[in-house]
Tab-separated table of C-alpha atoms in Angstrom:
chain	number	residue	atom	x	y	z
A	1	MET	CA	112.802	117.790	58.761
A	2	ALA	CA	110.031	116.299	57.336
A	3	SER	CA	112.183	112.838	56.673
A	4	PHE	CA	112.382	113.424	60.863
A	5	ASN	CA	109.085	112.882	61.519
A	6	HIS	CA	108.112	110.214	58.614
A	7	ASN	CA	110.778	108.203	60.720
A	8	VAL	CA	109.891	109.027	64.081
A	9	PHE	CA	105.691	108.355	62.738
A	10	ARG	CA	107.034	104.962	61.565
A	11	LYS	CA	108.777	104.127	65.259
A	12	THR	CA	106.231	104.821	67.176
A	13	ILE	CA	103.406	102.434	64.775
A	14	LEU	CA	106.192	99.451	65.339
A	15	ILE	CA	106.495	100.532	69.272
A	16	PHE	CA	102.691	100.352	69.617
A	17	PHE	CA	102.181	97.377	67.572
A	18	LEU	CA	105.040	95.276	69.909
A	19	ILE	CA	103.260	96.150	73.012
A	20	VAL	CA	99.667	95.085	71.160
A	21	ILE	CA	101.082	91.873	70.451
A	22	PHE	CA	102.641	91.707	74.049
A	23	LEU	CA	99.558	92.292	76.396
A	24	ALA	CA	97.437	90.315	74.155
A	25	GLY	CA	99.510	87.534	75.039
A	26	MET	CA	99.394	88.131	78.754
A	27	LEU	CA	95.612	87.945	78.240
A	28	VAL	CA	95.185	84.797	76.126
A	29	VAL	CA	97.824	83.454	79.669
A	30	ASN	CA	95.388	85.099	82.142
A	31	HIS	CA	92.503	83.183	80.360
A	32	PHE	CA	93.652	79.694	80.264
A	33	ASN	CA	95.115	80.315	84.126
A	34	ALA	CA	91.147	81.117	84.775
A	35	ARG	CA	89.945	77.596	83.074
A	36	ALA	CA	92.531	76.465	84.814
A	37	THR	CA	91.852	77.480	88.565
A	38	GLU	CA	87.276	77.044	87.812
A	39	LYS	CA	87.925	73.296	86.875
A	40	GLY	CA	89.931	72.950	90.003
A	41	LEU	CA	87.119	73.984	92.275
A	42	PRO	CA	85.726	71.348	94.676
A	43	ASP	CA	82.860	69.351	93.053
A	44	LYS	CA	80.811	68.801	96.224
A	45	GLN	CA	80.071	72.969	95.816
A	46	SER	CA	76.371	73.058	95.746
A	47	ASP	CA	74.001	74.740	92.945
A	48	GLN	CA	72.420	76.770	95.770
A	49	GLU	CA	75.865	78.376	96.719
A	50	SER	CA	76.713	78.671	93.371
A	51	ASN	CA	73.968	80.987	92.854
A	52	LEU	CA	74.490	82.699	95.972
A	53	SER	CA	78.330	83.653	95.328
A	54	PRO	CA	78.619	84.576	91.877
A	55	ILE	CA	82.357	83.821	90.957
A	56	LYS	CA	83.863	87.245	91.257
A	57	PRO	CA	87.145	87.620	88.317
A	58	SER	CA	90.592	86.257	89.662
A	59	ILE	CA	92.501	88.972	91.353
A	60	GLY	CA	95.516	87.633	89.040
A	61	PHE	CA	93.224	88.642	85.992
A	62	THR	CA	92.413	92.039	87.677
A	63	ASP	CA	95.996	92.600	88.714
A	64	ASP	CA	96.741	91.656	84.872
A	65	ILE	CA	94.140	94.427	83.701
A	66	ASN	CA	95.187	97.066	85.660
A	67	GLN	CA	98.966	96.494	85.055
A	68	GLU	CA	98.168	96.726	80.931
A	69	ARG	CA	96.286	99.900	81.583
A	70	LYS	CA	99.345	101.486	83.544
A	71	LEU	CA	101.860	99.554	80.422
A	72	MET	CA	99.551	101.385	78.272
A	73	ALA	CA	100.133	105.104	80.175
A	74	GLU	CA	103.469	104.590	80.804
A	75	TYR	CA	104.105	104.023	76.730
A	76	ARG	CA	102.162	106.736	75.708
A	77	ARG	CA	103.763	108.848	78.389
A	78	MET	CA	107.678	107.643	76.798
A	79	VAL	CA	106.483	108.270	73.466
A	80	PHE	CA	105.054	111.403	73.484
A	81	LYS	CA	108.590	112.675	75.491
A	82	TRP	CA	110.370	110.455	73.139
A	83	SER	CA	108.820	112.288	70.355
A	84	PHE	CA	109.076	115.720	72.053
A	85	ASP	CA	112.766	114.844	73.080
A	86	GLU	CA	113.699	113.841	69.212
A	87	ALA	CA	111.970	117.112	67.697
A	88	GLU	CA	113.882	119.266	70.081
A	89	ALA	CA	116.635	117.542	69.002
A	90	ALA	CA	116.383	118.109	65.682
A	91	LYS	CA	114.958	121.612	66.157
A	92	LYS	CA	118.874	122.626	67.699
A	93	ALA	CA	120.468	120.522	65.230
A	94	GLU	CA	119.054	122.464	62.291
A	95	GLU	CA	119.741	125.562	64.135
A	96	ALA	CA	123.724	124.718	64.700
A	97	LYS	CA	123.693	123.653	61.561
A	98	LYS	CA	122.512	127.383	60.369
A	99	ALA	CA	124.588	129.218	62.602
A	100	GLU	CA	128.238	127.331	61.237
A	101	GLU	CA	126.639	127.737	57.829
A	102	LYS	CA	126.671	131.511	59.233
A	103	ALA	CA	130.003	131.938	60.713
A	104	LYS	CA	131.840	129.705	57.719
A	105	LYS	CA	130.375	132.894	55.482
A	106	ALA	CA	131.376	135.483	57.337
A	107	ALA	CA	135.240	134.206	58.417
A	108	GLU	CA	135.359	134.015	54.674
A	109	GLU	CA	134.089	137.099	53.933
A	110	ALA	CA	137.014	137.852	56.476
A	111	LYS	CA	139.425	135.799	55.099
A	112	LYS	CA	138.960	138.139	51.387
A	113	THR	CA	138.539	141.585	53.546
A	114	ALA	CA	142.067	140.597	55.176
A	115	ALA	CA	143.728	139.217	51.918
A	116	GLN	CA	142.526	142.393	50.351
A	117	HIS	CA	143.420	144.183	52.662
A	118	GLU	CA	147.183	143.169	52.887
A	119	LYS	CA	147.503	143.328	49.095
A	120	LYS	CA	146.976	146.840	49.544
A	121	THR	CA	149.118	147.264	52.305
A	122	GLU	CA	152.068	145.481	50.251
A	123	THR	CA	151.490	147.885	47.723
A	124	PRO	CA	154.160	150.797	49.184
A	125	ALA	CA	156.456	148.436	50.454
A	126	GLU	CA	158.165	149.060	47.181
A	127	PRO	CA	160.924	152.279	47.437
A	128	VAL	CA	159.794	154.951	45.443
A	129	LYS	CA	161.959	156.199	42.612
A	130	LYS	CA	162.570	160.137	42.321
A	131	GLN	CA	161.194	160.925	38.873
A	132	GLU	CA	163.362	162.982	36.571
A	133	THR	CA	162.035	166.521	35.537
A	134	LYS	CA	160.295	166.459	32.428
A	135	PRO	CA	158.206	168.564	30.032
A	136	ALA	CA	154.701	168.931	31.074
A	137	ALA	CA	153.362	167.272	27.978
A	138	GLU	CA	155.002	164.227	27.880
A	139	PRO	CA	153.215	162.102	30.246
A	140	ALA	CA	155.183	160.396	33.461
A	141	LYS	CA	156.272	156.954	33.751
A	142	LYS	CA	154.219	154.074	36.092
A	143	GLU	CA	157.585	153.102	38.064
A	144	ASN	CA	155.360	150.892	40.481
A	145	GLN	CA	152.062	150.698	42.270
A	146	THR	CA	152.765	153.419	44.878
A	147	ALA	CA	153.739	155.847	42.605
A	148	HIS	CA	151.685	158.923	41.540
A	149	LYS	CA	151.536	161.748	39.329
A	150	PRO	CA	153.745	164.445	39.736
A	151	PRO	CA	151.974	166.872	42.356
A	152	ALA	CA	149.777	169.770	40.370
A	153	PRO	CA	151.146	172.842	39.557
A	154	ALA	CA	150.506	175.556	42.733
A	155	SER	CA	148.161	177.649	42.232
A	156	SER	CA	148.970	181.418	42.173
A	157	LYS	CA	146.056	181.886	44.178
A	158	ASN	CA	147.814	179.522	46.896
A	159	PRO	CA	150.008	181.487	48.506
A	160	LYS	CA	153.362	179.105	49.898
A	161	ARG	CA	153.384	177.808	53.333
A	162	THR	CA	154.950	175.357	55.601
A	163	VAL	CA	153.568	172.339	57.060
A	164	TYR	CA	155.396	170.095	59.518
A	165	LEU	CA	155.071	166.386	59.170
A	166	THR	CA	155.383	164.238	62.764
A	167	PHE	CA	155.515	160.967	62.539
A	168	ASP	CA	155.723	158.963	66.278
A	169	ASP	CA	156.257	155.559	67.417
A	170	GLY	CA	159.166	154.349	64.817
A	171	PRO	CA	160.954	153.016	63.403
A	172	GLU	CA	159.709	150.342	61.460
A	173	LYS	CA	160.192	148.135	58.878
A	174	PHE	CA	158.865	149.850	56.962
A	175	SER	CA	160.052	153.626	57.200
A	176	GLY	CA	161.986	153.056	53.950
A	177	ASP	CA	159.303	153.561	52.124
A	178	ILE	CA	157.829	156.420	53.816
A	179	ILE	CA	161.338	157.824	53.453
A	180	SER	CA	161.337	157.114	49.699
A	181	LEU	CA	157.368	158.848	49.471
A	182	LEU	CA	158.748	161.889	51.198
A	183	ASP	CA	161.655	162.244	48.714
A	184	HIS	CA	159.258	161.602	45.706
A	185	TYR	CA	157.155	164.817	46.458
A	186	GLY	CA	160.483	166.623	48.032
A	187	ALA	CA	158.768	166.221	51.399
A	188	LYS	CA	161.383	166.599	55.028
A	189	ALA	CA	159.799	165.213	57.755
A	190	THR	CA	160.730	164.610	62.073
A	191	PHE	CA	160.197	161.162	63.549
A	192	PHE	CA	160.090	160.617	67.030
A	193	MET	CA	161.395	157.199	67.774
A	194	LEU	CA	160.969	154.801	70.393
A	195	GLU	CA	164.486	153.231	72.041
A	196	GLY	CA	163.271	149.427	71.631
A	197	ASN	CA	162.365	150.553	67.854
A	198	MET	CA	165.833	151.753	66.966
A	199	LYS	CA	167.782	149.207	68.526
A	200	LYS	CA	165.059	146.929	66.119
A	201	TYR	CA	165.395	148.691	63.278
A	202	PRO	CA	168.773	150.812	63.299
A	203	ASN	CA	168.928	150.871	59.582
A	204	ALA	CA	166.270	152.612	59.492
A	205	VAL	CA	167.326	155.117	61.916
A	206	LYS	CA	170.674	155.597	59.741
A	207	LEU	CA	168.719	155.817	57.019
A	208	MET	CA	166.524	158.914	58.327
A	209	VAL	CA	170.075	160.638	59.251
A	210	SER	CA	171.326	159.872	55.749
A	211	ASP	CA	168.509	161.258	54.129
A	212	GLY	CA	168.131	164.579	55.720
A	213	GLN	CA	165.199	163.985	57.894
A	214	SER	CA	164.800	165.384	61.340
A	215	VAL	CA	165.097	162.807	64.314
A	216	GLY	CA	163.366	163.384	67.941
A	217	LEU	CA	163.212	161.321	70.851
A	218	HIS	CA	160.070	159.773	72.142
A	219	GLY	CA	161.128	157.684	75.531
A	220	VAL	CA	161.482	154.105	76.261
A	221	SER	CA	158.072	152.654	78.094
A	222	HIS	CA	155.414	154.697	75.944
A	223	ASP	CA	153.467	153.749	79.351
A	224	LYS	CA	151.551	156.457	80.561
A	225	LYS	CA	152.290	154.909	84.546
A	226	LYS	CA	155.443	154.517	84.237
A	227	PHE	CA	156.235	157.524	81.820
A	228	TYR	CA	155.032	160.130	83.853
A	229	ALA	CA	155.598	158.276	87.414
A	230	SER	CA	158.122	161.612	88.580
A	231	ALA	CA	160.597	163.999	87.089
A	232	GLN	CA	163.314	161.717	86.964
A	233	SER	CA	160.953	158.917	85.039
A	234	VAL	CA	160.545	161.933	82.259
A	235	VAL	CA	163.712	162.581	82.340
A	236	GLY	CA	165.488	159.367	82.351
A	237	GLU	CA	163.517	157.991	79.946
A	238	MET	CA	164.604	160.694	77.263
A	239	ASP	CA	168.236	160.028	78.328
A	240	GLU	CA	168.256	156.657	77.682
A	241	ASP	CA	166.492	156.842	74.617
A	242	ARG	CA	169.342	160.142	73.352
A	243	ILE	CA	172.013	157.983	74.348
A	244	THR	CA	170.965	154.519	71.802
A	245	LEU	CA	170.560	157.089	69.133
A	246	ASN	CA	173.665	158.228	69.509
A	247	LYS	CA	175.313	154.551	69.962
A	248	ILE	CA	173.289	153.969	66.528
A	249	ALA	CA	173.656	157.019	64.177
A	250	GLY	CA	176.564	158.839	65.736
A	251	ILE	CA	174.393	162.118	66.419
A	252	ASP	CA	172.619	164.052	69.274
A	253	THR	CA	168.951	165.535	69.215
A	254	ASN	CA	167.483	167.495	71.595
A	255	LEU	CA	164.044	167.128	70.079
A	256	ILE	CA	161.606	165.500	72.290
A	257	ARG	CA	157.587	163.945	71.899
A	258	THR	CA	156.104	162.719	75.321
A	259	PRO	CA	154.146	159.764	74.942
A	260	TYR	CA	150.297	160.997	74.105
A	261	GLY	CA	151.237	164.439	74.204
A	262	SER	CA	152.549	166.608	77.290
A	263	TYR	CA	148.767	167.488	78.474
A	264	PRO	CA	147.976	166.523	81.156
A	265	GLY	CA	150.777	164.386	82.341
A	266	MET	CA	153.988	167.155	81.695
A	267	THR	CA	153.071	169.130	84.816
A	268	PRO	CA	154.972	172.598	85.681
A	269	GLU	CA	157.704	170.662	87.885
A	270	TYR	CA	158.459	167.460	84.985
A	271	LYS	CA	158.551	170.516	82.186
A	272	GLN	CA	161.103	172.602	84.194
A	273	ALA	CA	162.901	169.077	84.760
A	274	VAL	CA	163.110	168.785	80.901
A	275	LEU	CA	164.234	172.731	79.995
A	276	GLU	CA	167.361	172.313	82.291
A	277	LYS	CA	168.689	169.377	80.463
A	278	GLY	CA	167.944	171.645	77.354
A	279	TYR	CA	165.523	169.270	75.803
A	280	ARG	CA	162.792	171.119	73.501
A	281	MET	CA	159.597	169.765	73.654
A	282	TRP	CA	157.088	169.419	70.566
A	283	ASP	CA	153.345	168.509	70.962
A	284	TRP	CA	150.891	169.099	67.176
A	285	ASN	CA	148.318	171.282	66.145
A	286	ILE	CA	146.799	169.010	63.759
A	287	ASP	CA	145.830	165.008	64.994
A	288	SER	CA	146.063	163.065	62.005
A	289	MET	CA	143.623	160.514	63.970
A	290	ASP	CA	145.633	158.189	61.906
A	291	TRP	CA	145.569	156.271	64.957
A	292	TYR	CA	141.617	155.854	65.264
A	293	TYR	CA	140.680	156.162	61.547
A	294	LYS	CA	143.321	153.592	60.002
A	295	ASP	CA	142.063	154.553	57.013
A	296	GLN	CA	141.870	157.193	54.079
A	297	ARG	CA	139.440	159.348	56.507
A	298	TYR	CA	142.935	160.626	58.512
A	299	VAL	CA	143.758	162.102	54.583
A	300	ASP	CA	140.070	163.933	55.292
A	301	SER	CA	140.455	164.656	58.380
A	302	VAL	CA	144.137	166.365	58.518
A	303	ILE	CA	142.295	168.024	54.968
A	304	ALA	CA	139.547	169.974	57.181
A	305	GLN	CA	141.502	170.980	60.037
A	306	LEU	CA	143.673	172.638	57.657
A	307	ALA	CA	141.072	174.830	56.415
A	308	LYS	CA	139.781	175.922	59.200
A	309	LYS	CA	144.031	177.242	60.009
A	310	SER	CA	144.071	178.844	56.951
A	311	ASN	CA	144.346	182.228	58.400
A	312	GLU	CA	146.247	181.380	61.426
A	313	LYS	CA	150.011	182.522	61.975
A	314	GLY	CA	152.658	179.859	63.439
A	315	PRO	CA	153.290	176.412	62.466
A	316	ILE	CA	152.022	174.360	61.629
A	317	VAL	CA	152.055	171.088	63.079
A	318	ILE	CA	150.666	167.402	61.764
A	319	ILE	CA	150.896	164.492	64.259
A	320	LEU	CA	151.170	160.896	62.216
A	321	HIS	CA	152.371	157.076	63.189
A	322	GLU	CA	154.133	155.043	61.607
A	323	ARG	CA	151.492	152.485	61.060
A	324	LYS	CA	150.560	150.869	57.821
A	325	GLU	CA	147.830	152.108	57.163
A	326	THR	CA	149.064	155.449	57.695
A	327	LEU	CA	151.522	154.185	54.844
A	328	LEU	CA	149.061	152.718	52.232
A	329	TYR	CA	147.105	156.686	51.993
A	330	LEU	CA	150.223	159.149	52.884
A	331	PRO	CA	150.729	159.477	48.750
A	332	LYS	CA	147.097	161.125	49.192
A	333	LEU	CA	147.721	162.984	51.805
A	334	LEU	CA	151.200	164.421	50.355
A	335	ASP	CA	149.355	164.773	46.884
A	336	TYR	CA	146.989	167.523	48.447
A	337	LEU	CA	149.867	168.953	50.037
A	338	SER	CA	151.819	169.637	47.154
A	339	SER	CA	148.764	171.140	45.174
A	340	GLN	CA	147.540	173.470	47.806
A	341	ASN	CA	151.618	174.754	47.895
A	342	TYR	CA	152.790	173.669	51.091
A	343	GLU	CA	156.369	172.801	51.776
A	344	MET	CA	156.894	169.973	54.034
A	345	LYS	CA	159.768	170.960	56.105
A	346	PRO	CA	161.904	169.616	59.603
A	347	LEU	CA	161.650	170.632	62.617
A	348	ASN	CA	164.622	171.941	64.506
A	349	SER	CA	166.196	172.886	67.423
A	350	ALA	CA	165.857	176.710	66.947
A	351	MET	CA	162.424	176.846	66.344
A	352	LYS	CA	159.765	177.822	69.027
A	353	PRO	CA	157.877	174.522	69.862
A	354	VAL	CA	154.057	174.167	69.811
A	355	GLN	CA	152.760	173.002	73.051
A	356	PHE	CA	149.393	172.205	74.424
A	357	LYS	CA	147.895	174.778	76.551
A	358	GLY	CA	146.573	173.549	78.976
A	359	LYS	CA	143.431	172.055	77.868
């Protein structure tokens, strides 16, 4: 900024001197023109007339003086405006430069954070191998980055309870990693799948079935307006999903979960329609909130809700989603459930479904 002010001062001085030289030249020219005019006056003019009528400054000379003043005023106005504009431009340029530097810094930090997150997300991608049971004195070997120590021995103070893990919106390309983690902890879960994703990842569907996981239907569109448009649209999407599952894995299921849960979309008419088709509709009573938190907080949310249900009877059904973030922190949840002596089992058609009660 100091360099800019110095340049402005130098330019101002230079322009000022050029204008002074120009004006001085005009004064000299006007002076000689006036002298020439005086010499051309008639010699017969009397001294008396000369005394009575003093010589007035020539009109041309007066006009030049006025013009000079106008030029000087215009010059001062232009110099001030030019200086002000230049100062404003420099100020804006400086602000733009600072903003650009700030944006670059923020972009670099975001890129760094994204890289770290991607690195963490890729961690569970390697299937977790089952560990053989070894004496307690022998430390467990590290098989990969997702492998954890074997679950801590269940405390005798914690009676064995059952919890039902359910995963919505799959399958995904990393469904195999979820299954590997479940196998590592001796757990089974239920996967409510979308028809389009089953077509996209048919091998994941086959793996779920062959591994003894439970599978259910989640519809086709996952769009509230389309799915809940009528009783026919609800049943139609579940039927289409059911046919696709049978074509891919050669099995049938009547377990369903409607998009976003049954309340308030599933009216009594809709519920009766799916019941008549033999479907068993499941909601949940613990929302992991993994769709909202997308980090370790979803595990903390489940633990907090489990504590509130410690004295309640009936099945505990936890909803999760097939997301990378869910997979990343799933070992922490499975560690906790195992340490608290929870058995993780799949849903089946013989069970009475957990459903929302018209909140």
